[in-house]
Structure formats: C-alpha cells, structure tokens
PDB file of C-alpha atoms and ligand atoms in Angstrom:
ATOM      1  CA  MET A   1     -22.703  -3.399 -36.307  1.00 69.00           C
ATOM      2  CA  ALA A   2     -19.639  -5.225 -37.451  1.00 93.00           C
ATOM      3  CA  VAL A   3     -17.376  -8.031 -36.371  1.00 97.00           C
ATOM      4  CA  ARG A   4     -13.885  -6.548 -36.175  1.00 98.00           C
ATOM      5  CA  THR A   5     -10.519  -8.259 -36.604  1.00 98.00           C
ATOM      6  CA  ILE A   6      -8.937  -9.301 -33.303  1.00 98.00           C
ATOM      7  CA  LEU A   7      -5.212  -8.576 -33.121  1.00 98.00           C
ATOM      8  CA  HIS A   8      -2.955 -11.452 -32.137  1.00 97.00           C
ATOM      9  CA  TYR A   9       0.285 -11.373 -30.172  1.00 98.00           C
ATOM     10  CA  PRO A  10       2.926 -10.135 -31.063  1.00 97.00           C
ATOM     11  CA  ASP A  11       1.073  -7.303 -32.853  1.00 97.00           C
ATOM     12  CA  PRO A  12       2.619  -4.104 -31.408  1.00 97.00           C
ATOM     13  CA  ARG A  13      -0.785  -2.378 -31.231  1.00 98.00           C
ATOM     14  CA  LEU A  14      -1.607  -4.689 -28.295  1.00 98.00           C
ATOM     15  CA  ARG A  15       1.073  -2.793 -26.349  1.00 98.00           C
ATOM     16  CA  GLU A  16      -0.599   0.604 -26.781  1.00 97.00           C
ATOM     17  CA  LYS A  17      -1.873   2.250 -23.613  1.00 98.00           C
ATOM     18  CA  ALA A  18      -5.512   3.173 -24.130  1.00 98.00           C
ATOM     19  CA  ARG A  19      -6.775   6.751 -23.634  1.00 98.00           C
ATOM     20  CA  PRO A  20      -9.666   7.663 -21.327  1.00 98.00           C
ATOM     21  CA  VAL A  21     -13.011   8.207 -23.058  1.00 98.00           C
ATOM     22  CA  ALA A  22     -13.875  11.924 -22.724  1.00 98.00           C
ATOM     23  CA  GLU A  23     -17.523  11.503 -23.649  1.00 97.00           C
ATOM     24  CA  VAL A  24     -19.774   8.588 -24.584  1.00 98.00           C
ATOM     25  CA  THR A  25     -20.561   9.778 -28.101  1.00 98.00           C
ATOM     26  CA  PRO A  26     -22.503   7.885 -30.798  1.00 97.00           C
ATOM     27  CA  ALA A  27     -19.120   6.800 -32.216  1.00 98.00           C
ATOM     28  CA  ILE A  28     -18.146   5.311 -28.849  1.00 98.00           C
ATOM     29  CA  LYS A  29     -21.536   3.549 -28.599  1.00 98.00           C
ATOM     30  CA  GLN A  30     -20.954   2.112 -32.075  1.00 98.00           C
ATOM     31  CA  LEU A  31     -17.512   0.917 -31.012  1.00 98.00           C
ATOM     32  CA  VAL A  32     -19.025  -0.783 -27.939  1.00 98.00           C
ATOM     33  CA  GLU A  33     -21.580  -2.557 -30.171  1.00 98.00           C
ATOM     34  CA  ASP A  34     -18.828  -3.719 -32.510  1.00 98.00           C
ATOM     35  CA  MET A  35     -16.793  -4.970 -29.542  1.00 98.00           C
ATOM     36  CA  ALA A  36     -19.748  -6.957 -28.185  1.00 98.00           C
ATOM     37  CA  GLU A  37     -20.461  -8.458 -31.588  1.00 98.00           C
ATOM     38  CA  THR A  38     -16.775  -9.326 -32.061  1.00 98.00           C
ATOM     39  CA  MET A  39     -16.591 -10.948 -28.597  1.00 98.00           C
ATOM     40  CA  TYR A  40     -19.706 -13.069 -29.190  1.00 96.00           C
ATOM     41  CA  ALA A  41     -18.549 -14.105 -32.665  1.00 96.00           C
ATOM     42  CA  ALA A  42     -15.118 -15.228 -31.407  1.00 96.00           C
ATOM     43  CA  PRO A  43     -16.556 -16.495 -28.974  1.00 94.00           C
ATOM     44  CA  GLY A  44     -14.947 -15.128 -25.822  1.00 95.00           C
ATOM     45  CA  VAL A  45     -15.873 -13.938 -22.328  1.00 97.00           C
ATOM     46  CA  GLY A  46     -14.164 -10.560 -22.645  1.00 98.00           C
ATOM     47  CA  LEU A  47     -12.681  -8.133 -25.154  1.00 98.00           C
ATOM     48  CA  ALA A  48     -10.744  -4.896 -24.705  1.00 98.00           C
ATOM     49  CA  ALA A  49     -10.815  -2.108 -27.286  1.00 98.00           C
ATOM     50  CA  THR A  50      -7.036  -2.334 -27.726  1.00 98.00           C
ATOM     51  CA  GLN A  51      -7.515  -5.884 -29.045  1.00 98.00           C
ATOM     52  CA  ILE A  52      -9.227  -4.483 -32.135  1.00 98.00           C
ATOM     53  CA  GLY A  53      -6.731  -1.646 -32.532  1.00 98.00           C
ATOM     54  CA  GLU A  54      -8.917   1.030 -30.868  1.00 98.00           C
ATOM     55  CA  PRO A  55      -6.916   2.552 -27.995  1.00 97.00           C
ATOM     56  CA  HIS A  56      -9.877   3.706 -25.867  1.00 98.00           C
ATOM     57  CA  ARG A  57     -10.364   2.665 -22.240  1.00 98.00           C
ATOM     58  CA  ILE A  58     -13.288   0.305 -22.873  1.00 98.00           C
ATOM     59  CA  PHE A  59     -13.838  -3.403 -22.375  1.00 98.00           C
ATOM     60  CA  VAL A  60     -16.840  -5.715 -22.571  1.00 98.00           C
ATOM     61  CA  ILE A  61     -17.424  -8.921 -20.609  1.00 98.00           C
ATOM     62  CA  ASP A  62     -20.077 -11.635 -20.678  1.00 98.00           C
ATOM     63  CA  ILE A  63     -19.353 -14.590 -18.413  1.00 96.00           C
ATOM     64  CA  ALA A  64     -22.747 -16.289 -18.850  1.00 94.00           C
ATOM     65  CA  SER A  65     -22.349 -19.964 -19.746  1.00 88.00           C
ATOM     66  CA  ASP A  66     -24.027 -21.475 -22.819  1.00 84.00           C
ATOM     67  CA  ASP A  67     -27.156 -22.515 -20.901  1.00 89.00           C
ATOM     68  CA  GLU A  68     -27.641 -19.086 -19.284  1.00 91.00           C
ATOM     69  CA  PRO A  69     -29.092 -15.925 -20.865  1.00 92.00           C
ATOM     70  CA  SER A  70     -26.325 -13.635 -22.087  1.00 92.00           C
ATOM     71  CA  GLN A  71     -25.437 -10.732 -19.825  1.00 96.00           C
ATOM     72  CA  LEU A  72     -23.333  -8.096 -21.531  1.00 98.00           C
ATOM     73  CA  ARG A  73     -21.363  -5.848 -19.190  1.00 98.00           C
ATOM     74  CA  VAL A  74     -19.754  -2.698 -20.594  1.00 98.00           C
ATOM     75  CA  PHE A  75     -16.928  -0.923 -18.751  1.00 98.00           C
ATOM     76  CA  ILE A  76     -15.819   2.528 -19.921  1.00 98.00           C
ATOM     77  CA  ASN A  77     -12.895   4.230 -18.114  1.00 98.00           C
ATOM     78  CA  PRO A  78     -12.722   1.344 -15.631  1.00 98.00           C
ATOM     79  CA  GLU A  79     -10.606   1.448 -12.495  1.00 98.00           C
ATOM     80  CA  ILE A  80     -10.161  -1.042  -9.705  1.00 98.00           C
ATOM     81  CA  VAL A  81     -10.865   0.765  -6.429  1.00 98.00           C
ATOM     82  CA  ALA A  82     -10.400  -2.191  -4.062  1.00 98.00           C
ATOM     83  CA  ARG A  83      -8.879  -5.650  -4.263  1.00 98.00           C
ATOM     84  CA  ASP A  84      -8.757  -8.523  -1.823  1.00 98.00           C
ATOM     85  CA  GLY A  85      -7.260 -12.011  -1.601  1.00 98.00           C
ATOM     86  CA  GLU A  86      -5.506 -14.101  -4.217  1.00 98.00           C
ATOM     87  CA  LEU A  87      -6.567 -16.733  -6.672  1.00 97.00           C
ATOM     88  CA  VAL A  88      -5.080 -18.668  -9.552  1.00 97.00           C
ATOM     89  CA  TRP A  89      -7.207 -19.081 -12.666  1.00 97.00           C
ATOM     90  CA  GLU A  90      -6.486 -20.845 -15.937  1.00 97.00           C
ATOM     91  CA  GLU A  91      -6.856 -17.946 -18.372  1.00 97.00           C
ATOM     92  CA  GLY A  92      -7.119 -17.710 -22.110  1.00 97.00           C
ATOM     93  CA  CYS A  93      -7.107 -14.667 -24.379  1.00 98.00           C
ATOM     94  CA  LEU A  94      -8.525 -14.002 -27.844  1.00 98.00           C
ATOM     95  CA  SER A  95      -5.161 -12.442 -28.733  1.00 98.00           C
ATOM     96  CA  PHE A  96      -3.394 -15.740 -27.854  1.00 98.00           C
ATOM     97  CA  PRO A  97      -5.422 -18.416 -29.674  1.00 96.00           C
ATOM     98  CA  GLY A  98      -4.804 -21.899 -28.287  1.00 95.00           C
ATOM     99  CA  VAL A  99      -2.894 -20.686 -25.216  1.00 96.00           C
ATOM    100  CA  THR A 100      -4.095 -21.198 -21.641  1.00 96.00           C
ATOM    101  CA  GLU A 101      -2.101 -20.674 -18.484  1.00 95.00           C
ATOM    102  CA  ASP A 102      -2.588 -20.360 -14.726  1.00 96.00           C
ATOM    103  CA  ILE A 103      -2.308 -16.688 -13.762  1.00 97.00           C
ATOM    104  CA  ASP A 104      -2.248 -15.152 -10.257  1.00 97.00           C
ATOM    105  CA  ARG A 105      -4.914 -12.506  -9.656  1.00 98.00           C
ATOM    106  CA  ALA A 106      -6.735 -10.821  -6.806  1.00 98.00           C
ATOM    107  CA  ALA A 107      -9.676 -12.993  -5.693  1.00 98.00           C
ATOM    108  CA  LYS A 108     -12.085 -10.064  -5.391  1.00 98.00           C
ATOM    109  CA  VAL A 109     -12.092  -6.626  -6.950  1.00 98.00           C
ATOM    110  CA  ARG A 110     -14.379  -3.630  -6.805  1.00 98.00           C
ATOM    111  CA  VAL A 111     -14.456  -1.842 -10.145  1.00 98.00           C
ATOM    112  CA  ARG A 112     -15.717   1.638 -10.918  1.00 98.00           C
ATOM    113  CA  ALA A 113     -16.608   2.525 -14.507  1.00 98.00           C
ATOM    114  CA  LEU A 114     -19.170   4.098 -16.823  1.00 98.00           C
ATOM    115  CA  ASP A 115     -21.763   1.895 -18.511  1.00 98.00           C
ATOM    116  CA  ALA A 116     -22.718   1.959 -22.201  1.00 97.00           C
ATOM    117  CA  GLU A 117     -24.841   5.074 -21.612  1.00 96.00           C
ATOM    118  CA  GLY A 118     -22.058   6.891 -19.762  1.00 97.00           C
ATOM    119  CA  LYS A 119     -23.644   6.341 -16.348  1.00 98.00           C
ATOM    120  CA  PRO A 120     -21.207   5.657 -13.461  1.00 98.00           C
ATOM    121  CA  PHE A 121     -21.464   2.393 -11.533  1.00 98.00           C
ATOM    122  CA  GLU A 122     -19.474   0.283  -9.106  1.00 98.00           C
ATOM    123  CA  LEU A 123     -19.451  -3.496  -9.139  1.00 98.00           C
ATOM    124  CA  ASP A 124     -18.058  -6.085  -6.722  1.00 98.00           C
ATOM    125  CA  CYS A 125     -16.571  -8.972  -8.661  1.00 98.00           C
ATOM    126  CA  GLU A 126     -15.296 -12.402  -7.686  1.00 97.00           C
ATOM    127  CA  GLU A 127     -14.235 -15.630  -9.373  1.00 96.00           C
ATOM    128  CA  LEU A 128     -14.379 -15.522 -13.192  1.00 96.00           C
ATOM    129  CA  LEU A 129     -15.787 -11.987 -13.291  1.00 98.00           C
ATOM    130  CA  ALA A 130     -12.929 -10.698 -11.101  1.00 98.00           C
ATOM    131  CA  VAL A 131     -10.397 -12.499 -13.286  1.00 98.00           C
ATOM    132  CA  ALA A 132     -11.942 -11.137 -16.478  1.00 98.00           C
ATOM    133  CA  VAL A 133     -11.989  -7.552 -15.166  1.00 98.00           C
ATOM    134  CA  GLN A 134      -8.305  -7.735 -14.198  1.00 98.00           C
ATOM    135  CA  HIS A 135      -7.347  -9.394 -17.497  1.00 98.00           C
ATOM    136  CA  GLU A 136      -9.203  -6.826 -19.626  1.00 98.00           C
ATOM    137  CA  LEU A 137      -7.962  -3.882 -17.575  1.00 98.00           C
ATOM    138  CA  ASP A 138      -4.405  -5.134 -18.191  1.00 98.00           C
ATOM    139  CA  HIS A 139      -5.110  -4.939 -21.945  1.00 98.00           C
ATOM    140  CA  LEU A 140      -5.957  -1.231 -21.621  1.00 98.00           C
ATOM    141  CA  ASP A 141      -2.499  -0.676 -20.123  1.00 98.00           C
ATOM    142  CA  GLY A 142      -0.779  -2.701 -22.845  1.00 98.00           C
ATOM    143  CA  VAL A 143      -0.165  -5.580 -20.422  1.00 98.00           C
ATOM    144  CA  LEU A 144      -0.751  -9.095 -21.771  1.00 98.00           C
ATOM    145  CA  MET A 145      -1.191 -12.482 -20.099  1.00 97.00           C
ATOM    146  CA  ILE A 146       2.277 -13.522 -21.310  1.00 98.00           C
ATOM    147  CA  ASP A 147       3.742 -10.781 -19.088  1.00 98.00           C
ATOM    148  CA  ARG A 148       2.311 -12.590 -16.072  1.00 97.00           C
ATOM    149  CA  MET A 149       3.775 -16.018 -16.938  1.00 96.00           C
ATOM    150  CA  GLY A 150       6.963 -17.565 -15.610  1.00 95.00           C
ATOM    151  CA  ALA A 151      10.156 -17.169 -17.649  1.00 96.00           C
ATOM    152  CA  LEU A 152      10.078 -20.609 -19.278  1.00 96.00           C
ATOM    153  CA  LYS A 153       6.386 -20.523 -20.194  1.00 96.00           C
ATOM    154  CA  LYS A 154       6.856 -16.991 -21.524  1.00 97.00           C
ATOM    155  CA  ARG A 155       9.546 -18.207 -23.954  1.00 97.00           C
ATOM    156  CA  ILE A 156       7.468 -21.161 -25.089  1.00 97.00           C
ATOM    157  CA  VAL A 157       4.353 -19.053 -25.695  1.00 97.00           C
ATOM    158  CA  ASP A 158       6.319 -16.273 -27.408  1.00 98.00           C
ATOM    159  CA  ARG A 159       7.912 -18.765 -29.817  1.00 97.00           C
ATOM    160  CA  LYS A 160       4.636 -20.599 -30.459  1.00 96.00           C
ATOM    161  CA  MET A 161       2.734 -17.376 -31.192  1.00 97.00           C
ATOM    162  CA  ARG A 162       5.462 -15.885 -33.411  1.00 96.00           C
ATOM    163  CA  ARG A 163       5.600 -19.102 -35.432  1.00 96.00           C
ATOM    164  CA  ARG A 164       1.788 -19.200 -35.693  1.00 93.00           C
ATOM    165  CA  GLU A 165       1.490 -15.578 -36.791  1.00 91.00           C
ATOM    166  CA  ALA A 166       4.356 -15.956 -39.316  1.00 91.00           C
ATOM    167  CA  SER A 167       2.636 -18.936 -40.965  1.00 89.00           C
ATOM    168  CA  ARG A 168      -0.702 -17.092 -40.917  1.00 85.00           C
ATOM    169  CA  SER A 169       0.724 -14.083 -42.765  1.00 81.00           C
ATOM    170  CA  ALA A 170       2.552 -16.379 -45.191  1.00 79.00           C
ATOM    171  CA  THR A 171      -0.715 -18.010 -46.232  1.00 71.00           C
ATOM    172  CA  ARG A 172      -2.725 -14.787 -46.458  1.00 63.00           C
TER     173      ARG A 172
HETATM  174 NI1   NI B   1      -7.112 -11.017 -23.427  1.00 63.78          NI
END
C-alpha cells in the first residue's frame, strides 16, 4: 500500500473524465487500497481516483467521526439512480486545501455501484454521506467544487489556489 500524491487545483488532470472500470482486477484492488490509505493520511472524508491522477470511475468515502470506528465505503462505477430534496452543506476538498464553501446539493441520493470485490450494491444516502457521494461523483466527471460556486467566490478561490500552487512549485 502507498500514500499517493493528491493533485491540487488547477492541475488539469483534475478535469479528466474517468473511465468505467471493466473488471475489478488485482491492480484495481491495489488502487482502491492506495486511495483509502491516501484519504486517511490526508485526512479526508472522501477521495476520487482522478484526484491522484488515475482516471478510473472509483471513489472511497469514510464519514465516521474521530470517536467512531472507521467505516470505509468503496464505490466502483457509481451512478446516482434517484435524488430528492435540496440541502446546502459547507464543503471542503483535498484538491482545494484551506477552501470551504456552501454548496447546493440534493438532500438524499440513492447510489448504485460495485464494492471493492466487484459486487453490486445500492445505498440510500442522506446528510454528509449524500453530499460526499455527489462531490466525489462530480470528480469522476471532471467537475470541481469551484464550478458550483458563485461568480465572485469562484474568482477569489481561483486566484488564491493559483497563487498557492505557484509558490508551492517555486519552493519545491
Ligand atoms: Ni473533492
């Protein structure tokens, strides 16, 4: 297992549309393990494969709080098959360090996916889990939280991130 480098906005690889996983091979299982390890090391509540430069339709989520046992959820080839209601949640993203913003999402979603063994499942999600599923699924389509911000906030975050990434590469 290995902790992988998380890409930061505006890295163009975050805009890649991920490909469906044809088969859950040992290589895919290894990727899932690396993603989980990378998410826990960050730490974060979710990570999409595109965030580590692997354009496969996979994300991992663990919304357990610090005082709860961890509960890793793996979603391969996920799709939202039903959505209901609206909610606003203050979201963050490992690809936008230090940025949080209120984002509009569906309040409830039903997601269909394959688990880490390639077995199909459906899951009804609400609150943070629903938000995380929608956020991570966006990543697989190359859609980022900044795309869902208002025009002014979008400009501020874009400038802040570009400045941050420029100074990071200058000191590397
Ligand atoms: Ni994200």
